[in-house]
mmCIF file of C-alpha atoms in Angstrom:
data_model
loop_
_atom_site.group_PDB
_atom_site.id
_atom_site.type_symbol
_atom_site.label_atom_id
_atom_site.label_comp_id
_atom_site.label_asym_id
_atom_site.label_seq_id
_atom_site.Cartn_x
_atom_site.Cartn_y
_atom_site.Cartn_z
ATOM 1 C CA MET A 1 10.338 12.705 -6.691
ATOM 2 C CA ASN A 2 7.261 11.968 -8.781
ATOM 3 C CA TRP A 3 6.123 8.354 -9.012
ATOM 4 C CA LEU A 4 3.965 9.010 -12.086
ATOM 5 C CA LEU A 5 3.976 5.517 -13.540
ATOM 6 C CA PRO A 6 1.142 3.375 -14.966
ATOM 7 C CA ALA A 7 -2.004 2.949 -12.808
ATOM 8 C CA VAL A 8 -3.946 -0.063 -11.341
ATOM 9 C CA ALA A 9 -7.469 -1.476 -10.700
ATOM 10 C CA LEU A 10 -10.122 -3.100 -8.469
ATOM 11 C CA ILE A 11 -12.408 -6.181 -9.013
ATOM 12 C CA VAL A 12 -12.601 -9.478 -10.919
ATOM 13 C CA ALA A 13 -14.969 -11.584 -13.047
ATOM 14 C CA PRO A 14 -17.305 -9.604 -15.249
ATOM 15 C CA PRO A 15 -20.961 -9.908 -14.240
ATOM 16 C CA VAL A 16 -23.250 -7.195 -15.534
ATOM 17 C CA LEU A 17 -21.930 -3.733 -14.647
ATOM 18 C CA GLN A 18 -24.134 -1.646 -12.427
ATOM 19 C CA ARG A 19 -25.099 1.644 -13.949
ATOM 20 C CA ASP A 20 -23.063 3.843 -11.576
ATOM 21 C CA ARG A 21 -20.073 1.548 -11.009
ATOM 22 C CA ASP A 22 -16.736 1.340 -12.805
ATOM 23 C CA ALA A 23 -16.461 -2.307 -11.765
ATOM 24 C CA PRO A 24 -18.954 -5.111 -11.142
ATOM 25 C CA PHE A 25 -19.788 -5.979 -7.570
ATOM 26 C CA VAL A 26 -18.249 -9.421 -7.081
ATOM 27 C CA PRO A 27 -17.713 -10.155 -3.374
ATOM 28 C CA SER A 28 -14.501 -11.761 -2.172
ATOM 29 C CA PRO A 29 -15.124 -15.150 -0.540
ATOM 30 C CA GLU A 30 -14.701 -15.036 3.228
ATOM 31 C CA PRO A 31 -11.507 -17.171 3.216
ATOM 32 C CA VAL A 32 -9.963 -14.691 0.763
ATOM 33 C CA VAL A 33 -11.000 -11.757 2.963
ATOM 34 C CA GLU A 34 -9.286 -13.342 5.955
ATOM 35 C CA ALA A 35 -6.189 -14.102 3.865
ATOM 36 C CA MET A 36 -6.028 -10.452 2.767
ATOM 37 C CA LEU A 37 -6.140 -9.224 6.352
ATOM 38 C CA ASP A 38 -3.642 -11.871 7.463
ATOM 39 C CA LEU A 39 -1.195 -10.923 4.711
ATOM 40 C CA ALA A 40 -1.498 -7.236 5.651
ATOM 41 C CA GLU A 41 -1.070 -8.162 9.349
ATOM 42 C CA VAL A 42 -4.034 -6.004 10.357
ATOM 43 C CA THR A 43 -4.031 -5.029 14.047
ATOM 44 C CA PRO A 44 -6.325 -2.969 16.315
ATOM 45 C CA ASP A 45 -3.948 -0.025 15.785
ATOM 46 C CA ASP A 46 -4.716 0.139 12.061
ATOM 47 C CA LEU A 47 -7.089 2.175 9.946
ATOM 48 C CA VAL A 48 -8.199 -0.001 7.032
ATOM 49 C CA ILE A 49 -9.704 1.669 3.959
ATOM 50 C CA ASP A 50 -11.518 -0.593 1.511
ATOM 51 C CA LEU A 51 -12.059 0.887 -1.941
ATOM 52 C CA GLY A 52 -15.109 -0.472 -3.716
ATOM 53 C CA SER A 53 -16.435 -1.936 -0.480
ATOM 54 C CA GLY A 54 -19.611 -3.525 -1.856
ATOM 55 C CA ASP A 55 -21.535 -5.265 0.916
ATOM 56 C CA GLY A 56 -18.835 -4.288 3.405
ATOM 57 C CA ARG A 57 -17.405 -7.691 4.194
ATOM 58 C CA ILE A 58 -13.712 -6.675 4.144
ATOM 59 C CA ALA A 59 -14.177 -3.630 6.375
ATOM 60 C CA LEU A 60 -16.438 -5.618 8.713
ATOM 61 C CA ALA A 61 -13.845 -8.392 8.982
ATOM 62 C CA ALA A 62 -11.189 -5.780 9.811
ATOM 63 C CA GLY A 63 -13.511 -4.341 12.461
ATOM 64 C CA ARG A 64 -13.917 -7.760 14.035
ATOM 65 C CA ARG A 65 -10.130 -7.753 14.469
ATOM 66 C CA GLY A 66 -10.405 -4.496 16.375
ATOM 67 C CA ALA A 67 -9.253 -2.188 13.577
ATOM 68 C CA GLN A 68 -10.905 1.048 12.516
ATOM 69 C CA ALA A 69 -12.294 0.606 9.005
ATOM 70 C CA LEU A 70 -13.794 2.761 6.295
ATOM 71 C CA GLY A 71 -15.473 1.361 3.193
ATOM 72 C CA VAL A 72 -16.255 3.548 0.193
ATOM 73 C CA ASP A 73 -18.481 2.653 -2.719
ATOM 74 C CA ILE A 74 -20.322 4.565 -5.428
ATOM 75 C CA ASP A 75 -23.482 2.441 -5.040
ATOM 76 C CA SER A 76 -25.717 4.045 -2.400
ATOM 77 C CA SER A 77 -27.765 0.866 -1.880
ATOM 78 C CA LEU A 78 -24.633 -1.145 -1.092
ATOM 79 C CA VAL A 79 -23.414 1.588 1.274
ATOM 80 C CA ALA A 80 -26.757 1.519 3.098
ATOM 81 C CA ARG A 81 -26.643 -2.271 3.341
ATOM 82 C CA ALA A 82 -23.058 -2.225 4.661
ATOM 83 C CA ASN A 83 -23.856 0.405 7.304
ATOM 84 C CA PHE A 84 -26.849 -1.687 8.399
ATOM 85 C CA ARG A 85 -24.604 -4.733 8.734
ATOM 86 C CA ALA A 86 -22.106 -2.720 10.797
ATOM 87 C CA ARG A 87 -24.837 -1.601 13.203
ATOM 88 C CA GLU A 88 -26.289 -5.088 13.368
ATOM 89 C CA ALA A 89 -22.836 -6.507 14.243
ATOM 90 C CA GLU A 90 -22.310 -3.719 16.824
ATOM 91 C CA LEU A 91 -19.230 -2.564 14.939
ATOM 92 C CA SER A 92 -20.489 0.962 14.276
ATOM 93 C CA PRO A 93 -18.983 3.585 14.511
ATOM 94 C CA ARG A 94 -15.605 1.776 14.458
ATOM 95 C CA VAL A 95 -16.578 0.483 11.022
ATOM 96 C CA ARG A 96 -18.346 2.907 8.705
ATOM 97 C CA PHE A 97 -19.224 3.239 5.045
ATOM 98 C CA ARG A 98 -19.854 6.196 2.788
ATOM 99 C CA ARG A 99 -20.862 6.821 -0.801
ATOM 100 C CA GLU A 100 -17.873 8.233 -2.630
ATOM 101 C CA ASN A 101 -15.925 8.015 -5.859
ATOM 102 C CA LEU A 102 -12.991 5.828 -4.815
ATOM 103 C CA PHE A 103 -10.619 7.876 -6.983
ATOM 104 C CA GLU A 104 -11.347 10.856 -4.720
ATOM 105 C CA THR A 105 -10.885 9.069 -1.390
ATOM 106 C CA ARG A 106 -8.161 10.457 0.859
ATOM 107 C CA LEU A 107 -5.526 7.720 1.165
ATOM 108 C CA ARG A 108 -2.929 9.346 3.416
ATOM 109 C CA ASP A 109 -4.595 8.278 6.666
ATOM 110 C CA ALA A 110 -4.764 4.583 5.769
ATOM 111 C CA ASP A 111 -2.460 2.063 7.404
ATOM 112 C CA VAL A 112 -3.908 -0.657 5.173
ATOM 113 C CA LEU A 113 -5.620 -0.242 1.799
ATOM 114 C CA THR A 114 -7.682 -3.163 0.484
ATOM 115 C CA LEU A 115 -8.692 -3.600 -3.156
ATOM 116 C CA TYR A 116 -10.718 -5.990 -5.249
ATOM 117 C CA LEU A 117 -10.972 -3.976 -8.445
ATOM 118 C CA MET A 118 -10.400 -4.254 -12.159
ATOM 119 C CA PRO A 119 -6.749 -4.201 -13.368
ATOM 120 C CA GLU A 120 -7.062 -0.826 -15.076
ATOM 121 C CA MET A 121 -8.428 0.665 -11.868
ATOM 122 C CA ASN A 122 -5.440 -0.612 -9.880
ATOM 123 C CA LEU A 123 -3.155 1.049 -12.399
ATOM 124 C CA ARG A 124 -5.068 4.326 -12.132
ATOM 125 C CA LEU A 125 -4.734 4.192 -8.358
ATOM 126 C CA ARG A 126 -1.059 3.259 -8.296
ATOM 127 C CA PRO A 127 0.427 6.779 -8.661
ATOM 128 C CA ARG A 128 -1.791 8.042 -5.825
ATOM 129 C CA ILE A 129 -0.830 5.127 -3.616
ATOM 130 C CA LEU A 130 2.866 5.783 -4.145
ATOM 131 C CA ASN A 131 2.621 9.574 -3.831
ATOM 132 C CA GLU A 132 0.033 9.948 -1.063
ATOM 133 C CA MET A 133 0.261 6.961 1.263
ATOM 134 C CA ARG A 134 2.802 6.924 4.068
ATOM 135 C CA PRO A 135 5.929 4.783 3.654
ATOM 136 C CA GLY A 136 5.311 1.488 5.382
ATOM 137 C CA ALA A 137 1.558 1.486 4.689
ATOM 138 C CA ARG A 138 0.314 -1.826 3.318
ATOM 139 C CA VAL A 139 -1.752 -2.406 0.194
ATOM 140 C CA VAL A 140 -3.429 -5.751 -0.348
ATOM 141 C CA ALA A 141 -5.377 -6.771 -3.442
ATOM 142 C CA HIS A 142 -7.472 -9.756 -4.414
ATOM 143 C CA ALA A 143 -6.860 -11.211 -7.871
ATOM 144 C CA PHE A 144 -5.035 -8.413 -9.700
ATOM 145 C CA ASP A 145 -1.510 -7.047 -9.340
ATOM 146 C CA MET A 146 -0.032 -3.567 -9.815
ATOM 147 C CA GLY A 147 1.607 -3.959 -13.179
ATOM 148 C CA ASP A 148 5.396 -3.657 -12.943
ATOM 149 C CA TRP A 149 5.359 -2.747 -9.231
ATOM 150 C CA PRO A 150 6.657 -6.023 -7.710
ATOM 151 C CA HIS A 151 4.642 -7.367 -4.814
ATOM 152 C CA ASP A 152 6.208 -7.835 -1.363
ATOM 153 C CA GLY A 153 3.999 -10.749 -0.365
ATOM 154 C CA PHE A 154 1.697 -13.271 -1.967
ATOM 155 C CA ALA A 155 -0.869 -15.831 -0.855
ATOM 156 C CA ARG A 156 -3.070 -18.299 -2.686
ATOM 157 C CA VAL A 157 -6.486 -19.359 -1.445
ATOM 158 C CA ASP A 158 -7.675 -22.251 -3.557
ATOM 159 C CA GLU A 159 -7.258 -20.783 -7.048
ATOM 160 C CA ARG A 160 -7.484 -17.154 -5.949
ATOM 161 C CA ARG A 161 -4.475 -14.844 -5.630
ATOM 162 C CA VAL A 162 -3.815 -12.223 -2.983
ATOM 163 C CA TYR A 163 -0.993 -9.665 -3.322
ATOM 164 C CA LEU A 164 0.712 -7.421 -0.756
ATOM 165 C CA TRP A 165 2.754 -4.265 -1.321
ATOM 166 C CA ILE A 166 4.593 -2.154 1.261
ATOM 167 C CA VAL A 167 4.595 1.510 0.203
ATOM 168 C CA PRO A 168 8.276 2.493 -0.157
ATOM 169 C CA ALA A 169 9.847 5.749 0.922
ATOM 170 C CA VAL A 170 11.375 7.928 -1.792
ATOM 171 C CA VAL A 171 15.158 7.440 -1.587
ATOM 172 C CA GLY A 172 16.261 7.960 -5.178
ATOM 173 C CA GLY A 173 18.681 10.846 -5.676
ATOM 174 C CA ARG A 174 21.873 12.251 -4.208
ATOM 175 C CA TRP A 175 22.576 12.358 -0.476
ATOM 176 C CA ARG A 176 25.500 13.578 1.652
ATOM 177 C CA VAL A 177 26.428 11.031 4.326
ATOM 178 C CA THR A 178 28.034 12.223 7.567
ATOM 179 C CA LEU A 179 29.596 9.632 9.872
ATOM 180 C CA ALA A 180 30.036 9.800 13.635
ATOM 181 C CA ASP A 181 33.766 10.541 13.206
ATOM 182 C CA GLY A 182 32.969 13.521 10.967
ATOM 183 C CA GLY A 183 33.792 11.787 7.705
ATOM 184 C CA GLU A 184 31.591 12.525 4.693
ATOM 185 C CA ALA A 185 30.767 10.766 1.446
ATOM 186 C CA ALA A 186 28.323 11.087 -1.429
ATOM 187 C CA LEU A 187 25.488 8.547 -1.495
ATOM 188 C CA GLU A 188 23.894 8.069 -4.928
ATOM 189 C CA LEU A 189 20.715 5.985 -5.064
ATOM 190 C CA ASP A 190 18.646 4.839 -8.031
ATOM 191 C CA GLN A 191 15.137 3.659 -7.227
ATOM 192 C CA ARG A 192 12.383 1.745 -8.983
ATOM 193 C CA TYR A 193 9.627 1.187 -6.439
ATOM 194 C CA GLN A 194 11.240 -0.767 -3.551
ATOM 195 C CA ARG A 195 14.211 -1.842 -5.658
ATOM 196 C CA VAL A 196 17.271 0.326 -4.989
ATOM 197 C CA THR A 197 20.842 0.348 -6.265
ATOM 198 C CA GLY A 198 23.579 2.866 -5.640
ATOM 199 C CA THR A 199 27.056 3.889 -4.623
ATOM 200 C CA LEU A 200 28.681 5.373 -1.521
ATOM 201 C CA GLY A 201 31.809 7.382 -2.210
ATOM 202 C CA GLY A 202 31.858 5.791 -5.668
ATOM 203 C CA ARG A 203 31.765 2.220 -4.330
ATOM 204 C CA VAL A 204 28.875 0.010 -5.423
ATOM 205 C CA LEU A 205 26.539 -0.886 -2.571
ATOM 206 C CA ALA A 206 25.574 -4.464 -1.792
ATOM 207 C CA ASP A 207 22.489 -6.030 -0.203
ATOM 208 C CA VAL A 208 20.341 -2.911 -0.555
ATOM 209 C CA THR A 209 16.887 -3.361 0.965
ATOM 210 C CA LEU A 210 14.066 -0.838 1.231
ATOM 211 C CA ARG A 211 10.977 -1.824 3.193
ATOM 212 C CA GLY A 212 8.681 1.079 3.891
ATOM 213 C CA ASP A 213 10.878 3.775 5.423
ATOM 214 C CA ARG A 214 13.657 1.374 6.484
ATOM 215 C CA LEU A 215 16.762 1.392 4.267
ATOM 216 C CA THR A 216 19.586 -1.121 4.714
ATOM 217 C CA PHE A 217 22.741 -1.542 2.649
ATOM 218 C CA ARG A 218 26.322 -2.760 2.900
ATOM 219 C CA ASP A 219 29.501 -0.925 1.920
ATOM 220 C CA GLY A 220 32.281 -3.477 2.064
ATOM 221 C CA GLU A 221 32.161 -4.955 5.568
ATOM 222 C CA ARG A 222 30.114 -2.134 7.070
ATOM 223 C CA TRP A 223 26.333 -2.311 7.331
ATOM 224 C CA TYR A 224 24.150 0.786 7.283
ATOM 225 C CA GLU A 225 20.562 0.847 8.478
ATOM 226 C CA GLY A 226 18.473 3.991 8.695
ATOM 227 C CA ARG A 227 15.021 5.461 8.718
ATOM 228 C CA VAL A 228 14.125 7.556 5.684
ATOM 229 C CA GLY A 229 12.474 10.948 6.127
ATOM 230 C CA TYR A 230 11.644 13.580 3.527
ATOM 231 C CA THR A 231 15.083 15.220 3.596
ATOM 232 C CA SER A 232 17.210 12.916 5.742
ATOM 233 C CA ILE A 233 18.074 9.312 6.528
ATOM 234 C CA ASP A 234 18.889 8.752 10.186
ATOM 235 C CA GLY A 235 20.864 5.737 11.346
ATOM 236 C CA GLU A 236 23.075 4.694 14.221
ATOM 237 C CA GLY A 237 26.457 6.320 13.731
ATOM 238 C CA TRP A 238 25.522 7.976 10.461
ATOM 239 C CA ARG A 239 23.149 10.417 8.865
ATOM 240 C CA ALA A 240 22.397 11.402 5.290
ATOM 241 C CA ALA A 241 20.974 14.725 4.086
ATOM 242 C CA ARG A 242 19.296 14.995 0.703
ATOM 243 C CA GLU A 243 21.161 17.166 -1.791
ATOM 244 C CA GLU A 244 18.868 16.701 -4.792
#
């Protein structure tokens, strides 16, 4: 299923644009940085990728929490400064920075993606986030949202906004459900980001929730909970195989 929908952006207020940047370098205040990492629940098991990393403060803060972190920026002087700060803080090589066009950065490996970009840049990134990042990966952005993709979490630091999204698995389409007793039924799901509606055996589902790769719904009095893969949904006492 192709998520090709509008795209999104990175930074905020408009100081003078640097010659080789798509967005001005406007650093996030430290309390906002900490709020972003708190909202994303960053742990030492995570790889954090910061797009448009500037002076490196978000990646460095993630590194201080024990996470692996990569910052990418098009400005070579900022990359050099950030790498110097990582060495000075004894966070290198756990935290590293490289000069790169953020629209070419590989996203699939990221557990957490952090953004402080212009709105149009968020919208440009949105299809790649939805198509390339693993279900359950977290995206957190300072100031700007993702258009009509509803956020899963929100925080306010003074007058500044921080948004969280959990990348949803692709569940839209037709599935064949097989129960433990051998019974079968058609599962039809319609999806718009993490919002899902559908039917099972023609009956309208209730309380449908999709968070990352975890799908939960109710058919009458029976609850179903399963983990979504590319071609199957596996739950206790039931399984669904994708038909189309």
